[in-house]
mmCIF file with all atom_site columns, C-alpha atoms in Angstrom:
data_model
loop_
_atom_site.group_PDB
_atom_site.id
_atom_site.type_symbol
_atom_site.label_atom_id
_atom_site.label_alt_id
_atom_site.label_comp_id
_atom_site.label_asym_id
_atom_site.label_entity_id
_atom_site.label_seq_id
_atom_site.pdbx_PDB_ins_code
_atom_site.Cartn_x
_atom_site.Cartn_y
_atom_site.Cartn_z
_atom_site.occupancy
_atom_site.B_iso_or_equiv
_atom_site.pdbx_formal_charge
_atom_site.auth_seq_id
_atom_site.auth_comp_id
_atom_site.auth_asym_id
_atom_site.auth_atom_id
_atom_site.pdbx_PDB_model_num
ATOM 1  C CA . UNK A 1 1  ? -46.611 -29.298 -30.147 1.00 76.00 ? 1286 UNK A CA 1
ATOM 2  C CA . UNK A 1 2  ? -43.081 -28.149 -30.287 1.00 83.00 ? 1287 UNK A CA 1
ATOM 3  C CA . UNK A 1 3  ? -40.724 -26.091 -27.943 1.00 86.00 ? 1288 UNK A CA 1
ATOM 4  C CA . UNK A 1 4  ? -39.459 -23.068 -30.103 1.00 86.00 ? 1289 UNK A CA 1
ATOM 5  C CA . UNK A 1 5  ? -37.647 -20.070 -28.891 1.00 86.00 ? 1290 UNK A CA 1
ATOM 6  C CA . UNK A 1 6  ? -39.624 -18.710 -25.838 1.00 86.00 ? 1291 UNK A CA 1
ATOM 7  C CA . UNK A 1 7  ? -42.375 -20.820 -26.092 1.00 87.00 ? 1292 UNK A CA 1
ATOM 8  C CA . UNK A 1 8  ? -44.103 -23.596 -27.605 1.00 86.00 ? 1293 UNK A CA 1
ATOM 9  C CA . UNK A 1 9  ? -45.861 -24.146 -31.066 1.00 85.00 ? 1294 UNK A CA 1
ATOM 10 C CA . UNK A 1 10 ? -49.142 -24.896 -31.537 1.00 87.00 ? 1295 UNK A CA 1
ATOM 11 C CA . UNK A 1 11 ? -49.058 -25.774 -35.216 1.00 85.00 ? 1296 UNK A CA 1
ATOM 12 C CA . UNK A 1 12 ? -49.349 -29.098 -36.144 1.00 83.00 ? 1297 UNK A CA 1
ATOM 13 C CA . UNK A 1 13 ? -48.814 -28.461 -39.974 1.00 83.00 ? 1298 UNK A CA 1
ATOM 14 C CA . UNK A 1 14 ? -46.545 -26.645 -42.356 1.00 84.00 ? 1299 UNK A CA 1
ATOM 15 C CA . UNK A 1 15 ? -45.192 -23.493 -40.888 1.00 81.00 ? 1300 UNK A CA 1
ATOM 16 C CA . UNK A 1 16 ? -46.868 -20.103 -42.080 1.00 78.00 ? 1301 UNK A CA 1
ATOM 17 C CA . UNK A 1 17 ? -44.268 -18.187 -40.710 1.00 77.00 ? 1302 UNK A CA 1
ATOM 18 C CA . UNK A 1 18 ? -40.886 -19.995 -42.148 1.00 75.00 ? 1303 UNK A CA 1
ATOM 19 C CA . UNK A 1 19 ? -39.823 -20.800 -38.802 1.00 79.00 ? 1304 UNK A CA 1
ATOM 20 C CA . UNK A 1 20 ? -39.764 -17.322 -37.213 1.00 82.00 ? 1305 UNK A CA 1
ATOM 21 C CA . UNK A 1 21 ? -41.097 -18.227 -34.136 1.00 83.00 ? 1306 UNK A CA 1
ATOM 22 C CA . UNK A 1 22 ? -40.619 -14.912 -32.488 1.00 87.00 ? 1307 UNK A CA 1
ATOM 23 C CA . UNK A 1 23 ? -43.956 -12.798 -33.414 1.00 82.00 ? 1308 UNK A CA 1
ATOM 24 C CA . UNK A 1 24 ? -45.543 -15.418 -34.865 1.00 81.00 ? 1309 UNK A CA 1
ATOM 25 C CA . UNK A 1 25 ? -49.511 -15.694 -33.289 1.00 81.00 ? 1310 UNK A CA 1
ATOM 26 C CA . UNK A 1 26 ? -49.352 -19.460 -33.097 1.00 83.00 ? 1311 UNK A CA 1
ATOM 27 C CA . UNK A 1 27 ? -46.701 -19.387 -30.501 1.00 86.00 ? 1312 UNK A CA 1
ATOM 28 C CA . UNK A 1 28 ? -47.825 -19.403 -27.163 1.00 86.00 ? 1313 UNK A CA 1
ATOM 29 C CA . UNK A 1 29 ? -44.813 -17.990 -24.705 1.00 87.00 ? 1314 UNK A CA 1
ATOM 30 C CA . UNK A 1 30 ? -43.714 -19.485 -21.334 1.00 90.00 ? 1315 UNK A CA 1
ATOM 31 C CA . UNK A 1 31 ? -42.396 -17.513 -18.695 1.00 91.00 ? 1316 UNK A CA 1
ATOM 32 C CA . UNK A 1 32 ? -39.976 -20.111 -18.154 1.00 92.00 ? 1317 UNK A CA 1
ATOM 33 C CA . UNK A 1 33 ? -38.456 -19.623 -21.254 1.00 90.00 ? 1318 UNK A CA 1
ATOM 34 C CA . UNK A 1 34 ? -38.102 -15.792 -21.024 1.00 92.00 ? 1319 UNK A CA 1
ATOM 35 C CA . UNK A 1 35 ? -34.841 -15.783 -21.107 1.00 94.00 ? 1320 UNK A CA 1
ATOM 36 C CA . UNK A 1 36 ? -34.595 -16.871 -24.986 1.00 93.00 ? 1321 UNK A CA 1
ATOM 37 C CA . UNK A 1 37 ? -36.383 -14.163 -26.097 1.00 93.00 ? 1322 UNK A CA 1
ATOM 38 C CA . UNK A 1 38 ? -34.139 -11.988 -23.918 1.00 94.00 ? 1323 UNK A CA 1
ATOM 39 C CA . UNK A 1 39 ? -31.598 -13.751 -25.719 1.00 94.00 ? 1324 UNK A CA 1
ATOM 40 C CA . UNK A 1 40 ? -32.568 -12.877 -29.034 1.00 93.00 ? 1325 UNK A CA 1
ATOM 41 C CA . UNK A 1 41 ? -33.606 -9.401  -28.495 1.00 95.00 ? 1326 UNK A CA 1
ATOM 42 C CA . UNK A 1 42 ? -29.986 -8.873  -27.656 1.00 96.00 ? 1327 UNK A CA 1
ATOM 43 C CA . UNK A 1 43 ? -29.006 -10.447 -30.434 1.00 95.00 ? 1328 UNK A CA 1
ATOM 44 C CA . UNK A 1 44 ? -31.277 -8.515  -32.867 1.00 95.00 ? 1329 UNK A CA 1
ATOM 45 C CA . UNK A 1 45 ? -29.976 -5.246  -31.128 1.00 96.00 ? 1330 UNK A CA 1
ATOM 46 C CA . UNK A 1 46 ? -26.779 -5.900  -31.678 1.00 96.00 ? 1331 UNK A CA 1
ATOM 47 C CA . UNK A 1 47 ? -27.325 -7.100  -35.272 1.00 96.00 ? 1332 UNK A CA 1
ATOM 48 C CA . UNK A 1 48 ? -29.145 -4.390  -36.114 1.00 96.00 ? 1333 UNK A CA 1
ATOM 49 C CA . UNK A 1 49 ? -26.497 -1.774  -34.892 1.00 96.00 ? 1334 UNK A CA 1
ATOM 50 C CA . UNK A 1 50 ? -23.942 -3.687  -37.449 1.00 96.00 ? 1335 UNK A CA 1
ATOM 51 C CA . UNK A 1 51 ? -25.746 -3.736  -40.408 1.00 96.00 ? 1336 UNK A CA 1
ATOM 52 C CA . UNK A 1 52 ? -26.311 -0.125  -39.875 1.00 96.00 ? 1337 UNK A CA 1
ATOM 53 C CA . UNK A 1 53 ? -22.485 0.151   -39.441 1.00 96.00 ? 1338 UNK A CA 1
ATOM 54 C CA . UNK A 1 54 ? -22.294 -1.971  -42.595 1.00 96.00 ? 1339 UNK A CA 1
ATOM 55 C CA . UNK A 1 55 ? -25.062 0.013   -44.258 1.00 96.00 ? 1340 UNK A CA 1
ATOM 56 C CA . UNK A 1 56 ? -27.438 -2.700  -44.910 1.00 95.00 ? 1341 UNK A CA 1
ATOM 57 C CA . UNK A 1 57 ? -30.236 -0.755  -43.834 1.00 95.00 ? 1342 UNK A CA 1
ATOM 58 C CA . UNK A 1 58 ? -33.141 -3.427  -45.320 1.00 96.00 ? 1343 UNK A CA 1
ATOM 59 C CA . UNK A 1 59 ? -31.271 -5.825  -43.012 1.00 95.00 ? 1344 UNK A CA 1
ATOM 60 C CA . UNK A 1 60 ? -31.064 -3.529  -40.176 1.00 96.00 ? 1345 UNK A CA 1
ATOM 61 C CA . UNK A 1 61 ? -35.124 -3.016  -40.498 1.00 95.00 ? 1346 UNK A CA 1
ATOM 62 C CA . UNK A 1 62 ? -35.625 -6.344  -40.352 1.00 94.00 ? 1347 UNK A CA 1
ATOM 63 C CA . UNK A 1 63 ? -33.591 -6.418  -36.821 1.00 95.00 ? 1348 UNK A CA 1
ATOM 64 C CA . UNK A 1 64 ? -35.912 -3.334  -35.523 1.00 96.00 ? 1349 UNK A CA 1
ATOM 65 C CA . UNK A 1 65 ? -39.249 -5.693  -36.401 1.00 94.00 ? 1350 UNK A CA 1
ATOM 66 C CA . UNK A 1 66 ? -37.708 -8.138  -34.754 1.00 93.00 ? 1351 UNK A CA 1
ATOM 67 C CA . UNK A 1 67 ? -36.916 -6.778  -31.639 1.00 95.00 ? 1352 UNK A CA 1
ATOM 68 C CA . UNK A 1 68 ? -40.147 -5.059  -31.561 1.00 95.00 ? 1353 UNK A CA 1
ATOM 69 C CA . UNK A 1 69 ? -41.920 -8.584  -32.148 1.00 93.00 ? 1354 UNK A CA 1
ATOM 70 C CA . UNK A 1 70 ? -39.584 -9.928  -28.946 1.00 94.00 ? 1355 UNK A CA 1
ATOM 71 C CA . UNK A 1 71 ? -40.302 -6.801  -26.935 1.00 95.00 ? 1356 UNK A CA 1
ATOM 72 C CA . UNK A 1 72 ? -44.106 -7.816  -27.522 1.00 93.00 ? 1357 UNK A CA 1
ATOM 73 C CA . UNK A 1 73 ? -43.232 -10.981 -26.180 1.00 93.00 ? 1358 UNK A CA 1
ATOM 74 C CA . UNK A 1 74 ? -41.710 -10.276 -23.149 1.00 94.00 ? 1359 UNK A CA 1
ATOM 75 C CA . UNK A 1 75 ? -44.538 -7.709  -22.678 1.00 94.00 ? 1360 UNK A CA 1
ATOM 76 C CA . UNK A 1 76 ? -46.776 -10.500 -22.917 1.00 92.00 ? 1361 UNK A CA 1
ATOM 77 C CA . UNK A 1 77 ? -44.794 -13.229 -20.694 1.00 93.00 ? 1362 UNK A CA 1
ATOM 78 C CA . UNK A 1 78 ? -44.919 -10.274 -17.827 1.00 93.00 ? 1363 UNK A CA 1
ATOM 79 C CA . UNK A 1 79 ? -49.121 -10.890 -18.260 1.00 92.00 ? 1364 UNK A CA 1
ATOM 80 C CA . UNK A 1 80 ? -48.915 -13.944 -17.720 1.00 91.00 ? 1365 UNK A CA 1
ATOM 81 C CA . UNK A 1 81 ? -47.066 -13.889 -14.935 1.00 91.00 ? 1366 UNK A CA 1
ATOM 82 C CA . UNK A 1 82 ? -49.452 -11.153 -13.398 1.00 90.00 ? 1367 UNK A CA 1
ATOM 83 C CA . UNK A 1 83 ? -52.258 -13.197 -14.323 1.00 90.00 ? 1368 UNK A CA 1
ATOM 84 C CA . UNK A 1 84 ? -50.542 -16.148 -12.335 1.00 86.00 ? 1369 UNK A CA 1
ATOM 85 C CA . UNK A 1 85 ? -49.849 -14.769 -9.217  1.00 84.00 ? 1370 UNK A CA 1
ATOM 86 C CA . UNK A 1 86 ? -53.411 -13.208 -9.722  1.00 81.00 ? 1371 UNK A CA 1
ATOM 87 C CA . UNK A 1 87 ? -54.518 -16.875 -9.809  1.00 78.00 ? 1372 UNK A CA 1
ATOM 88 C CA . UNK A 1 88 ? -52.721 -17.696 -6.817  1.00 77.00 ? 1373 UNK A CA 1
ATOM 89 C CA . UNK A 1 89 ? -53.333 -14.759 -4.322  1.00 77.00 ? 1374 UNK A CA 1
ATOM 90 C CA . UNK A 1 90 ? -55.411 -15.442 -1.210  1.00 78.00 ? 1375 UNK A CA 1
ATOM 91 C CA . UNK A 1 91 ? -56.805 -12.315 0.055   1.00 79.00 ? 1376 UNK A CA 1
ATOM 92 C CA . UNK A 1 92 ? -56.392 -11.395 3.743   1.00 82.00 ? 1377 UNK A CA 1
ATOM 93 C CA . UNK A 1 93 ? -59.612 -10.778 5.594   1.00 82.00 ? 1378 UNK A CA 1
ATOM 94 C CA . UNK A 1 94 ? -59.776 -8.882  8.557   1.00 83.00 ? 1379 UNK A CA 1
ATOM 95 C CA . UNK A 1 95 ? -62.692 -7.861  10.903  1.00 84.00 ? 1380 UNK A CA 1
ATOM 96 C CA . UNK A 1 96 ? -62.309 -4.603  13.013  1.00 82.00 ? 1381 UNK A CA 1
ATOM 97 C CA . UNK A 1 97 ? -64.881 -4.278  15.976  1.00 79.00 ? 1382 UNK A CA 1
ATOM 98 C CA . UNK A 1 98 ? -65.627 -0.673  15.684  1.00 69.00 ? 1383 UNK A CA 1
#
């Protein structure tokens, strides 16, 4: 297993993806990295908004799937999470004499 950006890799062969860890299905995110795919969302944003400045619009495209792919991500990370303090809660019980 290997830490990639946001998470780590389960693939112990050749890559299917060419290394674009973001998206890819045999990634499994870690809250505690959330703040790399943060990191490249931004960075996809804000590449995507120059190449449309530049008009390289195939390029820009490719920014828009990506940030979709790390929006998905994040989406998922916040699951987790909820699924963890799910794990965790301890429910009050209280008994009213009526």
């Amino acid at each position: 297993m290997s830490k990639v950006v946001g998470g780590i890799c389960t693939i112990d062969s050749v890559c299917p993806t060419k290394m674009a860890c973001v998206g890819c299905g045999a990634k499994v995110p870690r809250p505690e990295f959330k703040d790399e795919i943060a990191a490249f969302y931004n960075w996809a944003d804000e590449s995507e908004k120059r190449f449309e400045q530049l008009g390289l619009l195939l390029e820009a495209k490719k920014m828009k799937i990506a940030k979709n792919r790390a929006k998905n991500e994040l989406k998922e990370i916040q699951l987790i999470e909820k699924s963890q303090r799910d794990v965790t809660y301890a429910p009050e019980i209280r008994i009213s004499n009526k």
